[in-house]
Amino acid sequence: MTKPSASPRSTRRPAWAGRNYVLLTAATVVTSLGANGALIATVWAVFAAGGDTGDVGLVAMARFLPLVLFLLVGGAVADRIPRHRVMVAANALNFVSQAVFAALVLSGTAELWQMMVLTGLCGTGQAFFNPAAEGMLMATVTGEQASRAFAFYRMAMHGAAIGGAALGGALVAFVGPGWVLAVDAAAFAVAGALRAFLDVSGIPDRKPGGGLLSDLREGWQEFIGRPWLWSIVAQFSVVVALIGAVESVYGPLVARDELGGARPWGIALAGYGVGTVAGAFLMTRWKPRRMLLAGTLGVFPIALPSAALAVPLHPAGLTLVMFVSGVAMEVFGVSWMTTMHQEIPEEKLSRVSAYDWFGSTALLPLSTALAGPAETAFGRTASLWGAAALMTVVTALVLLVPDVRNLTRRAQDAEAVAAGGGAVPAQGPSADAEGTLRGSG
């Protein structure tokens, strides 16, 4: 018997890449383009206003502090009301805050307290956006193709990050940071408009909980009852904090003082982006059976950029190291997402993700605020070597947890895949570092 021919829709894109998946991917590409340039532009805006290392750390802290404070509330809210509405509202807040920031920088009137307030509003938006986005993304793709779908999603996101970082560094050098911040504001507006068209009619209604505090307790019980989950989140509370200090403070300073300015740092970040694309492509082909073991081993190279900046390496060498770190990050990232997809119930994902985000980012305000004083007390080189060493130690320690070494991938039921069961995995701590530090949303 002759098989039916493929439908026109299936010839355009894979069956798992539905309308919501395409909209979410397109929105993330747009914000990745803007946010990776804005990361560089914010640092140079502080410098242009006469700020120093400590001021850069304070501005970074001002963003991370509300992110940490509101994450748990954001996760509970996202499990109670339609997630796409939370995402659009968060994008609107980010658009307004970045637009005002850009206007102040372009007018030459930006003061430190204003930059702290506006980046704080941006962090508040991210606190509500991140858990909602994970839950929404989880409902877009089904079954055994989930990890592949998310790997392609990440390839698109990181591909945009390559262009955003390189273009952002160049634009800061040639036209100044204000215009780059304006582009980021426009990106949030476009992304919010795209997310407003998400179709939620096929997503099952969630049963109302017993209140906000009850929802938070239920999420905490789910979180603390899984040793692999809380141990890796504890690990990444240190790793993400150190990445925050390196990317937000030390990296731009080394670039300014040793490498020639914003452009080499933008190219290095683009090298990281190329590595993440390569790593995501690798993970579309490779499905390690012991997902968390493979992923955790992939965390060790993430310490290399700190060591490279401590030397410091020539820009070409730094870019190569950032590339390797990007590949390693994706090995962990996709492995973590697949584990989350396999182990966490969909109706609890936003709350569990909120605890994940909270733990992974809890030390960010402290680390960025202390980056300047640490440089004064120990020197920039010693601080960078210390960051590299600490990342390595905490990663080695998490391998002592049996579930991290032994948790294995379960085969998906073929009929469930055909029927559309399952979900796309959520972003884990590795993506937390990227989304938090680069501001993609």
Tab-separated table of C-alpha atoms in Angstrom:
chain	number	residue	atom	x	y	z
A	1	MET	CA	0.000	0.000	0.000
A	2	THR	CA	1.330	3.410	-0.912
A	3	LYS	CA	2.135	5.688	2.008
A	4	PRO	CA	0.350	9.030	2.063
A	5	SER	CA	2.453	11.929	0.910
A	6	ALA	CA	3.734	14.466	3.401
A	7	SER	CA	1.439	17.375	4.056
A	8	PRO	CA	2.511	20.839	2.908
A	9	ARG	CA	3.092	21.803	6.530
A	10	SER	CA	5.496	18.888	7.145
A	11	THR	CA	7.583	19.857	4.123
A	12	ARG	CA	8.175	23.311	5.568
A	13	ARG	CA	9.299	22.318	9.050
A	14	PRO	CA	9.510	19.242	11.321
A	15	ALA	CA	6.273	17.982	12.826
A	16	TRP	CA	7.392	19.000	16.320
A	17	ALA	CA	7.998	22.619	15.281
A	18	GLY	CA	4.475	23.950	15.680
A	19	ARG	CA	3.224	27.520	15.619
A	20	ASN	CA	4.014	28.234	19.265
A	21	TYR	CA	7.492	26.783	18.925
A	22	VAL	CA	8.211	29.029	15.940
A	23	LEU	CA	6.870	32.130	17.712
A	24	LEU	CA	8.851	31.414	20.888
A	25	THR	CA	12.015	30.760	18.913
A	26	ALA	CA	11.613	33.910	16.829
A	27	ALA	CA	10.997	36.039	19.936
A	28	THR	CA	14.050	34.607	21.670
A	29	VAL	CA	16.233	35.251	18.612
A	30	VAL	CA	15.141	38.901	18.612
A	31	THR	CA	15.874	39.427	22.299
A	32	SER	CA	19.192	37.567	22.060
A	33	LEU	CA	20.322	39.963	19.351
A	34	GLY	CA	19.527	42.967	21.520
A	35	ALA	CA	20.529	41.668	24.939
A	36	ASN	CA	24.034	40.514	24.042
A	37	GLY	CA	24.884	43.974	22.780
A	38	ALA	CA	23.187	45.602	25.779
A	39	LEU	CA	25.404	43.647	28.178
A	40	ILE	CA	28.452	45.382	26.700
A	41	ALA	CA	26.677	48.720	26.310
A	42	THR	CA	25.662	48.875	29.986
A	43	VAL	CA	29.260	48.558	31.167
A	44	TRP	CA	30.478	51.244	28.773
A	45	ALA	CA	27.560	53.494	29.742
A	46	VAL	CA	28.806	53.374	33.337
A	47	PHE	CA	32.336	54.191	32.159
A	48	ALA	CA	31.022	57.062	30.001
A	49	ALA	CA	29.294	58.517	33.073
A	50	GLY	CA	32.603	58.514	34.957
A	51	GLY	CA	32.067	55.254	36.833
A	52	ASP	CA	34.725	52.804	37.972
A	53	THR	CA	34.942	49.092	38.766
A	54	GLY	CA	32.799	49.417	41.886
A	55	ASP	CA	30.096	51.303	39.988
A	56	VAL	CA	29.947	48.589	37.335
A	57	GLY	CA	29.438	46.033	40.100
A	58	LEU	CA	26.717	48.132	41.731
A	59	VAL	CA	24.750	48.438	38.483
A	60	ALA	CA	25.013	44.683	37.945
A	61	MET	CA	23.918	44.064	41.544
A	62	ALA	CA	20.935	46.395	41.091
A	63	ARG	CA	19.656	44.132	38.348
A	64	PHE	CA	20.344	40.802	40.018
A	65	LEU	CA	18.894	41.697	43.426
A	66	PRO	CA	15.229	42.093	42.338
A	67	LEU	CA	15.696	39.090	40.064
A	68	VAL	CA	16.484	36.992	43.133
A	69	LEU	CA	13.831	38.614	45.348
A	70	PHE	CA	10.895	38.114	42.954
A	71	LEU	CA	11.718	34.765	41.339
A	72	LEU	CA	9.700	32.602	43.716
A	73	VAL	CA	6.661	34.856	43.399
A	74	GLY	CA	7.107	34.841	39.620
A	75	GLY	CA	7.110	31.044	39.546
A	76	ALA	CA	3.957	30.775	41.621
A	77	VAL	CA	2.192	33.414	39.507
A	78	ALA	CA	3.154	31.605	36.289
A	79	ASP	CA	1.525	28.400	37.575
A	80	ARG	CA	-1.708	30.252	38.422
A	81	ILE	CA	-2.435	32.536	35.435
A	82	PRO	CA	-1.769	32.119	31.692
A	83	ARG	CA	1.988	32.084	31.250
A	84	HIS	CA	2.009	33.964	27.957
A	85	ARG	CA	0.380	36.964	29.666
A	86	VAL	CA	3.133	37.007	32.276
A	87	MET	CA	5.756	36.862	29.505
A	88	VAL	CA	4.223	39.740	27.538
A	89	ALA	CA	3.867	41.918	30.649
A	90	ALA	CA	7.504	41.249	31.575
A	91	ASN	CA	8.665	42.143	28.058
A	92	ALA	CA	6.696	45.396	28.265
A	93	LEU	CA	8.419	46.321	31.524
A	94	ASN	CA	11.834	45.514	30.021
A	95	PHE	CA	11.025	47.624	26.962
A	96	VAL	CA	10.148	50.665	29.072
A	97	SER	CA	13.153	50.377	31.370
A	98	GLN	CA	15.657	49.919	28.540
A	99	ALA	CA	14.090	52.729	26.473
A	100	VAL	CA	14.418	55.189	29.360
A	101	PHE	CA	17.974	53.962	30.025
A	102	ALA	CA	18.863	54.548	26.367
A	103	ALA	CA	17.342	58.041	26.377
A	104	LEU	CA	19.332	59.049	29.460
A	105	VAL	CA	22.603	57.736	28.033
A	106	LEU	CA	22.023	59.388	24.656
A	107	SER	CA	21.268	62.701	26.354
A	108	GLY	CA	24.424	62.448	28.446
A	109	THR	CA	22.489	62.879	31.694
A	110	ALA	CA	22.553	59.311	33.052
A	111	GLU	CA	23.533	59.126	36.725
A	112	LEU	CA	24.543	56.053	38.687
A	113	TRP	CA	21.344	55.877	40.755
A	114	GLN	CA	19.207	56.133	37.618
A	115	MET	CA	21.105	53.304	35.946
A	116	MET	CA	20.665	51.174	39.072
A	117	VAL	CA	16.899	51.816	39.236
A	118	LEU	CA	16.372	51.054	35.534
A	119	THR	CA	18.463	47.887	35.554
A	120	GLY	CA	16.548	46.906	38.704
A	121	LEU	CA	13.267	47.183	36.786
A	122	CYS	CA	14.758	45.041	34.031
A	123	GLY	CA	15.713	42.422	36.628
A	124	THR	CA	12.180	42.482	38.034
A	125	GLY	CA	10.797	41.762	34.580
A	126	GLN	CA	13.182	38.833	34.185
A	127	ALA	CA	12.112	37.409	37.566
A	128	PHE	CA	8.540	37.002	36.310
A	129	PHE	CA	9.495	36.129	32.740
A	130	ASN	CA	11.920	33.255	33.328
A	131	PRO	CA	9.686	30.732	35.157
A	132	ALA	CA	6.744	31.531	32.874
A	133	ALA	CA	8.876	31.071	29.750
A	134	GLU	CA	10.069	27.649	30.884
A	135	GLY	CA	6.547	26.431	31.504
A	136	MET	CA	5.308	27.843	28.210
A	137	LEU	CA	8.136	26.339	26.214
A	138	MET	CA	7.520	22.977	27.822
A	139	ALA	CA	4.084	22.788	26.182
A	140	THR	CA	5.258	23.368	22.620
A	141	VAL	CA	6.939	20.127	21.536
A	142	THR	CA	6.155	16.529	22.347
A	143	GLY	CA	7.742	13.287	23.415
A	144	GLU	CA	11.067	11.877	22.346
A	145	GLN	CA	11.829	14.809	20.033
A	146	ALA	CA	11.828	17.241	22.966
A	147	SER	CA	15.583	17.353	23.514
A	148	ARG	CA	16.269	17.728	19.795
A	149	ALA	CA	13.698	20.505	19.504
A	150	PHE	CA	15.211	22.371	22.387
A	151	ALA	CA	18.709	21.910	21.015
A	152	PHE	CA	17.572	23.555	17.764
A	153	TYR	CA	15.911	26.296	19.807
A	154	ARG	CA	19.189	26.933	21.597
A	155	MET	CA	21.103	26.890	18.319
A	156	ALA	CA	18.872	29.692	17.044
A	157	MET	CA	19.209	31.629	20.311
A	158	HIS	CA	22.988	31.331	20.400
A	159	GLY	CA	23.316	32.055	16.714
A	160	ALA	CA	21.602	35.351	17.384
A	161	ALA	CA	23.885	35.891	20.369
A	162	ILE	CA	26.916	35.644	18.090
A	163	GLY	CA	25.691	38.494	15.945
A	164	GLY	CA	24.416	40.472	18.922
A	165	ALA	CA	27.703	40.338	20.822
A	166	ALA	CA	29.897	41.149	17.836
A	167	LEU	CA	27.584	43.875	16.549
A	168	GLY	CA	27.079	45.275	20.036
A	169	GLY	CA	30.809	45.568	20.665
A	170	ALA	CA	31.328	47.272	17.319
A	171	LEU	CA	28.397	49.669	17.782
A	172	VAL	CA	29.536	50.657	21.268
A	173	ALA	CA	32.921	51.522	19.808
A	174	PHE	CA	31.551	53.471	16.822
A	175	VAL	CA	28.234	55.057	17.885
A	176	GLY	CA	28.235	54.714	21.674
A	177	PRO	CA	26.296	52.596	24.194
A	178	GLY	CA	23.047	54.600	24.069
A	179	TRP	CA	22.059	53.392	20.612
A	180	VAL	CA	22.794	49.775	21.540
A	181	LEU	CA	20.490	50.090	24.552
A	182	ALA	CA	17.821	51.581	22.266
A	183	VAL	CA	18.083	48.544	19.995
A	184	ASP	CA	17.631	46.276	23.020
A	185	ALA	CA	14.477	48.175	24.013
A	186	ALA	CA	13.070	47.735	20.507
A	187	ALA	CA	13.897	44.023	20.652
A	188	PHE	CA	11.820	43.609	23.815
A	189	ALA	CA	8.890	45.376	22.132
A	190	VAL	CA	9.035	43.091	19.081
A	191	ALA	CA	9.425	39.945	21.218
A	192	GLY	CA	6.462	40.897	23.389
A	193	ALA	CA	4.317	41.399	20.286
A	194	LEU	CA	5.288	37.950	18.970
A	195	ARG	CA	4.509	36.282	22.288
A	196	ALA	CA	1.096	37.951	22.387
A	197	PHE	CA	0.105	35.721	19.427
A	198	LEU	CA	0.861	32.435	21.229
A	199	ASP	CA	-2.018	29.956	21.009
A	200	VAL	CA	-2.829	28.590	24.468
A	201	SER	CA	-6.098	26.868	23.530
A	202	GLY	CA	-4.428	23.449	23.426
A	203	ILE	CA	-2.754	23.742	26.823
A	204	PRO	CA	-4.713	21.909	29.565
A	205	ASP	CA	-6.235	24.088	32.255
A	206	ARG	CA	-4.337	23.955	35.523
A	207	LYS	CA	-6.243	23.251	38.710
A	208	PRO	CA	-6.252	26.180	41.116
A	209	GLY	CA	-3.994	25.704	44.126
A	210	GLY	CA	-4.604	26.538	47.751
A	211	GLY	CA	-3.018	29.967	47.579
A	212	LEU	CA	0.357	31.497	46.835
A	213	LEU	CA	2.070	30.187	49.975
A	214	SER	CA	0.625	26.725	49.441
A	215	ASP	CA	1.920	26.695	45.869
A	216	LEU	CA	5.365	27.760	47.055
A	217	ARG	CA	5.421	24.982	49.682
A	218	GLU	CA	4.428	22.394	47.090
A	219	GLY	CA	7.161	23.565	44.760
A	220	TRP	CA	9.701	23.458	47.593
A	221	GLN	CA	8.747	19.870	48.471
A	222	GLU	CA	9.192	18.866	44.831
A	223	PHE	CA	12.548	20.628	44.720
A	224	ILE	CA	14.086	19.451	47.987
A	225	GLY	CA	12.955	15.847	47.469
A	226	ARG	CA	15.324	15.376	44.527
A	227	PRO	CA	19.024	15.286	45.548
A	228	TRP	CA	20.249	15.652	41.964
A	229	LEU	CA	18.179	18.830	41.596
A	230	TRP	CA	19.090	20.744	44.750
A	231	SER	CA	22.760	19.681	44.650
A	232	ILE	CA	23.284	20.942	41.098
A	233	VAL	CA	21.372	24.138	41.830
A	234	ALA	CA	23.647	24.665	44.862
A	235	GLN	CA	26.650	24.094	42.608
A	236	PHE	CA	25.387	26.630	40.109
A	237	SER	CA	24.673	29.195	42.794
A	238	VAL	CA	28.456	29.453	43.018
A	239	VAL	CA	29.190	28.960	39.320
A	240	VAL	CA	26.651	31.533	38.139
A	241	ALA	CA	27.774	34.031	40.778
A	242	LEU	CA	31.363	33.753	39.582
A	243	ILE	CA	30.341	33.951	35.919
A	244	GLY	CA	28.409	37.091	36.821
A	245	ALA	CA	31.460	38.753	38.346
A	246	VAL	CA	33.672	37.706	35.430
A	247	GLU	CA	31.297	38.668	32.602
A	248	SER	CA	29.768	41.779	34.128
A	249	VAL	CA	32.856	43.281	35.765
A	250	TYR	CA	36.255	41.662	35.188
A	251	GLY	CA	35.908	40.732	31.517
A	252	PRO	CA	35.047	44.253	30.314
A	253	LEU	CA	37.763	45.722	32.551
A	254	VAL	CA	40.442	43.383	31.213
A	255	ALA	CA	39.247	44.191	27.688
A	256	ARG	CA	39.487	47.925	28.393
A	257	ASP	CA	42.893	47.815	30.081
A	258	GLU	CA	44.655	44.926	28.330
A	259	LEU	CA	42.927	43.975	25.076
A	260	GLY	CA	42.074	47.263	23.379
A	261	GLY	CA	38.472	48.056	24.319
A	262	ALA	CA	34.914	46.872	23.758
A	263	ARG	CA	35.360	45.252	20.371
A	264	PRO	CA	37.723	42.405	21.443
A	265	TRP	CA	35.399	41.587	24.329
A	266	GLY	CA	32.438	41.531	21.972
A	267	ILE	CA	34.320	39.181	19.650
A	268	ALA	CA	35.199	36.935	22.603
A	269	LEU	CA	31.523	36.777	23.595
A	270	ALA	CA	30.711	35.972	19.978
A	271	GLY	CA	33.248	33.132	20.178
A	272	TYR	CA	31.312	31.820	23.141
A	273	GLY	CA	28.165	32.065	21.049
A	274	VAL	CA	29.746	30.054	18.231
A	275	GLY	CA	30.707	27.424	20.799
A	276	THR	CA	27.154	27.192	22.108
A	277	VAL	CA	25.827	26.701	18.582
A	278	ALA	CA	28.399	23.968	17.993
A	279	GLY	CA	27.542	22.390	21.342
A	280	ALA	CA	23.818	22.502	20.645
A	281	PHE	CA	24.403	20.866	17.259
A	282	LEU	CA	26.479	18.169	18.979
A	283	MET	CA	23.617	17.484	21.380
A	284	THR	CA	21.145	17.006	18.522
A	285	ARG	CA	23.274	13.982	17.597
A	286	TRP	CA	24.526	12.757	20.969
A	287	LYS	CA	22.152	11.474	23.638
A	288	PRO	CA	24.252	10.358	26.625
A	289	ARG	CA	22.584	7.677	28.706
A	290	ARG	CA	23.800	9.146	32.007
A	291	MET	CA	22.645	12.644	31.282
A	292	LEU	CA	23.666	14.414	34.468
A	293	LEU	CA	27.065	12.739	34.621
A	294	ALA	CA	27.877	13.824	31.065
A	295	GLY	CA	26.505	17.283	31.736
A	296	THR	CA	28.420	17.800	34.972
A	297	LEU	CA	31.695	16.708	33.382
A	298	GLY	CA	30.952	19.362	30.779
A	299	VAL	CA	30.930	22.081	33.452
A	300	PHE	CA	34.671	21.899	34.164
A	301	PRO	CA	35.726	23.837	31.010
A	302	ILE	CA	33.409	26.697	32.030
A	303	ALA	CA	36.189	27.802	34.416
A	304	LEU	CA	38.595	28.367	31.514
A	305	PRO	CA	37.536	31.952	30.584
A	306	SER	CA	38.352	33.157	34.108
A	307	ALA	CA	41.823	31.644	33.830
A	308	ALA	CA	42.288	33.091	30.329
A	309	LEU	CA	41.414	36.587	31.579
A	310	ALA	CA	43.789	36.156	34.523
A	311	VAL	CA	46.773	35.596	32.203
A	312	PRO	CA	45.446	37.486	30.122
A	313	LEU	CA	45.500	35.662	26.796
A	314	HIS	CA	45.725	37.422	23.450
A	315	PRO	CA	42.194	38.204	22.121
A	316	ALA	CA	42.465	35.296	19.675
A	317	GLY	CA	43.310	32.894	22.509
A	318	LEU	CA	40.538	34.289	24.695
A	319	THR	CA	38.049	33.826	21.869
A	320	LEU	CA	39.144	30.184	21.465
A	321	VAL	CA	38.741	29.552	25.194
A	322	MET	CA	35.303	31.148	25.132
A	323	PHE	CA	34.391	28.853	22.226
A	324	VAL	CA	35.359	25.750	24.217
A	325	SER	CA	33.405	27.046	27.214
A	326	GLY	CA	30.360	27.544	25.012
A	327	VAL	CA	30.494	23.957	23.739
A	328	ALA	CA	30.808	22.682	27.306
A	329	MET	CA	27.910	24.813	28.494
A	330	GLU	CA	25.608	23.270	25.901
A	331	VAL	CA	26.637	19.732	26.831
A	332	PHE	CA	25.453	20.485	30.335
A	333	GLY	CA	22.516	22.628	29.261
A	334	VAL	CA	20.775	20.127	26.996
A	335	SER	CA	21.506	17.261	29.416
A	336	TRP	CA	19.958	19.270	32.246
A	337	MET	CA	16.908	20.218	30.197
A	338	THR	CA	16.287	16.623	29.198
A	339	THR	CA	16.493	15.589	32.836
A	340	MET	CA	14.033	18.298	33.883
A	341	HIS	CA	11.654	17.251	31.127
A	342	GLN	CA	11.858	13.627	32.194
A	343	GLU	CA	11.598	14.062	35.952
A	344	ILE	CA	9.469	17.153	36.748
A	345	PRO	CA	5.647	17.161	36.286
A	346	GLU	CA	4.471	19.883	33.867
A	347	GLU	CA	1.970	21.412	36.269
A	348	LYS	CA	4.756	22.059	38.808
A	349	LEU	CA	7.457	23.142	36.391
A	350	SER	CA	7.213	26.909	36.858
A	351	ARG	CA	7.387	26.611	40.647
A	352	VAL	CA	10.280	24.140	40.556
A	353	SER	CA	11.982	26.294	37.939
A	354	ALA	CA	11.562	29.300	40.211
A	355	TYR	CA	13.463	27.527	42.998
A	356	ASP	CA	16.037	26.505	40.390
A	357	TRP	CA	16.405	30.123	39.246
A	358	PHE	CA	16.375	31.418	42.815
A	359	GLY	CA	19.124	29.074	43.960
A	360	SER	CA	21.196	29.545	40.835
A	361	THR	CA	21.098	33.353	41.017
A	362	ALA	CA	20.934	33.938	44.778
A	363	LEU	CA	24.603	34.909	45.073
A	364	LEU	CA	24.714	37.094	41.953
A	365	PRO	CA	23.996	40.408	43.722
A	366	LEU	CA	26.695	39.661	46.288
A	367	SER	CA	29.308	38.512	43.779
A	368	THR	CA	28.875	41.493	41.472
A	369	ALA	CA	28.832	43.961	44.358
A	370	LEU	CA	32.010	42.432	45.816
A	371	ALA	CA	33.877	42.189	42.507
A	372	GLY	CA	35.301	45.687	42.865
A	373	PRO	CA	36.330	45.330	46.537
A	374	ALA	CA	37.844	41.898	45.762
A	375	GLU	CA	39.963	43.466	43.037
A	376	THR	CA	41.141	46.109	45.497
A	377	ALA	CA	41.908	43.563	48.232
A	378	PHE	CA	43.453	40.721	46.219
A	379	GLY	CA	44.152	42.153	42.782
A	380	ARG	CA	42.322	41.414	39.554
A	381	THR	CA	44.565	38.498	38.558
A	382	ALA	CA	44.246	36.710	41.901
A	383	SER	CA	40.465	37.241	41.889
A	384	LEU	CA	40.160	35.665	38.436
A	385	TRP	CA	42.340	32.670	39.354
A	386	GLY	CA	40.300	32.232	42.523
A	387	ALA	CA	37.066	32.216	40.509
A	388	ALA	CA	38.420	29.528	38.169
A	389	ALA	CA	39.553	27.365	41.100
A	390	LEU	CA	36.258	27.673	42.983
A	391	MET	CA	34.204	26.711	39.915
A	392	THR	CA	36.335	23.596	39.533
A	393	VAL	CA	36.034	22.574	43.199
A	394	VAL	CA	32.221	22.884	43.449
A	395	THR	CA	31.796	20.952	40.195
A	396	ALA	CA	33.969	18.135	41.516
A	397	LEU	CA	31.971	18.040	44.757
A	398	VAL	CA	28.601	17.587	43.018
A	399	LEU	CA	29.910	14.382	41.428
A	400	LEU	CA	29.806	12.844	44.925
A	401	VAL	CA	25.969	12.779	44.736
A	402	PRO	CA	24.898	9.268	43.553
A	403	ASP	CA	21.903	10.499	41.540
A	404	VAL	CA	24.136	12.876	39.574
A	405	ARG	CA	26.348	9.963	38.555
A	406	ASN	CA	23.650	7.336	38.045
A	407	LEU	CA	20.400	8.959	36.816
A	408	THR	CA	19.719	7.588	33.329
A	409	ARG	CA	17.647	8.488	30.312
A	410	ARG	CA	14.356	6.634	30.020
A	411	ALA	CA	13.054	5.527	26.641
A	412	GLN	CA	9.957	7.421	25.510
A	413	ASP	CA	6.825	5.529	24.583
A	414	ALA	CA	6.542	5.592	20.792
A	415	GLU	CA	2.746	5.759	20.907
A	416	ALA	CA	2.899	8.720	23.263
A	417	VAL	CA	5.222	10.477	20.856
A	418	ALA	CA	2.878	9.831	17.945
A	419	ALA	CA	-0.080	11.049	19.990
A	420	GLY	CA	1.689	14.222	21.036
A	421	GLY	CA	2.462	13.436	24.664
A	422	GLY	CA	5.441	14.813	26.521
A	423	ALA	CA	7.019	18.239	26.477
A	424	VAL	CA	10.006	20.353	25.674
A	425	PRO	CA	12.490	20.427	28.541
A	426	ALA	CA	12.918	23.542	30.583
A	427	GLN	CA	15.997	25.674	30.865
A	428	GLY	CA	18.265	24.729	33.727
A	429	PRO	CA	21.063	26.424	35.608
A	430	SER	CA	23.325	26.602	32.556
A	431	ALA	CA	20.732	28.556	30.690
A	432	ASP	CA	20.130	30.534	33.819
A	433	ALA	CA	23.641	31.880	33.561
A	434	GLU	CA	23.101	32.876	29.980
A	435	GLY	CA	19.614	34.325	30.320
A	436	THR	CA	20.401	36.125	33.531
A	437	LEU	CA	23.736	37.610	32.568
A	438	ARG	CA	22.801	38.507	29.030
A	439	GLY	CA	19.253	39.566	29.741
A	440	SER	CA	17.561	37.497	27.051
A	441	GLY	CA	13.842	37.194	27.600
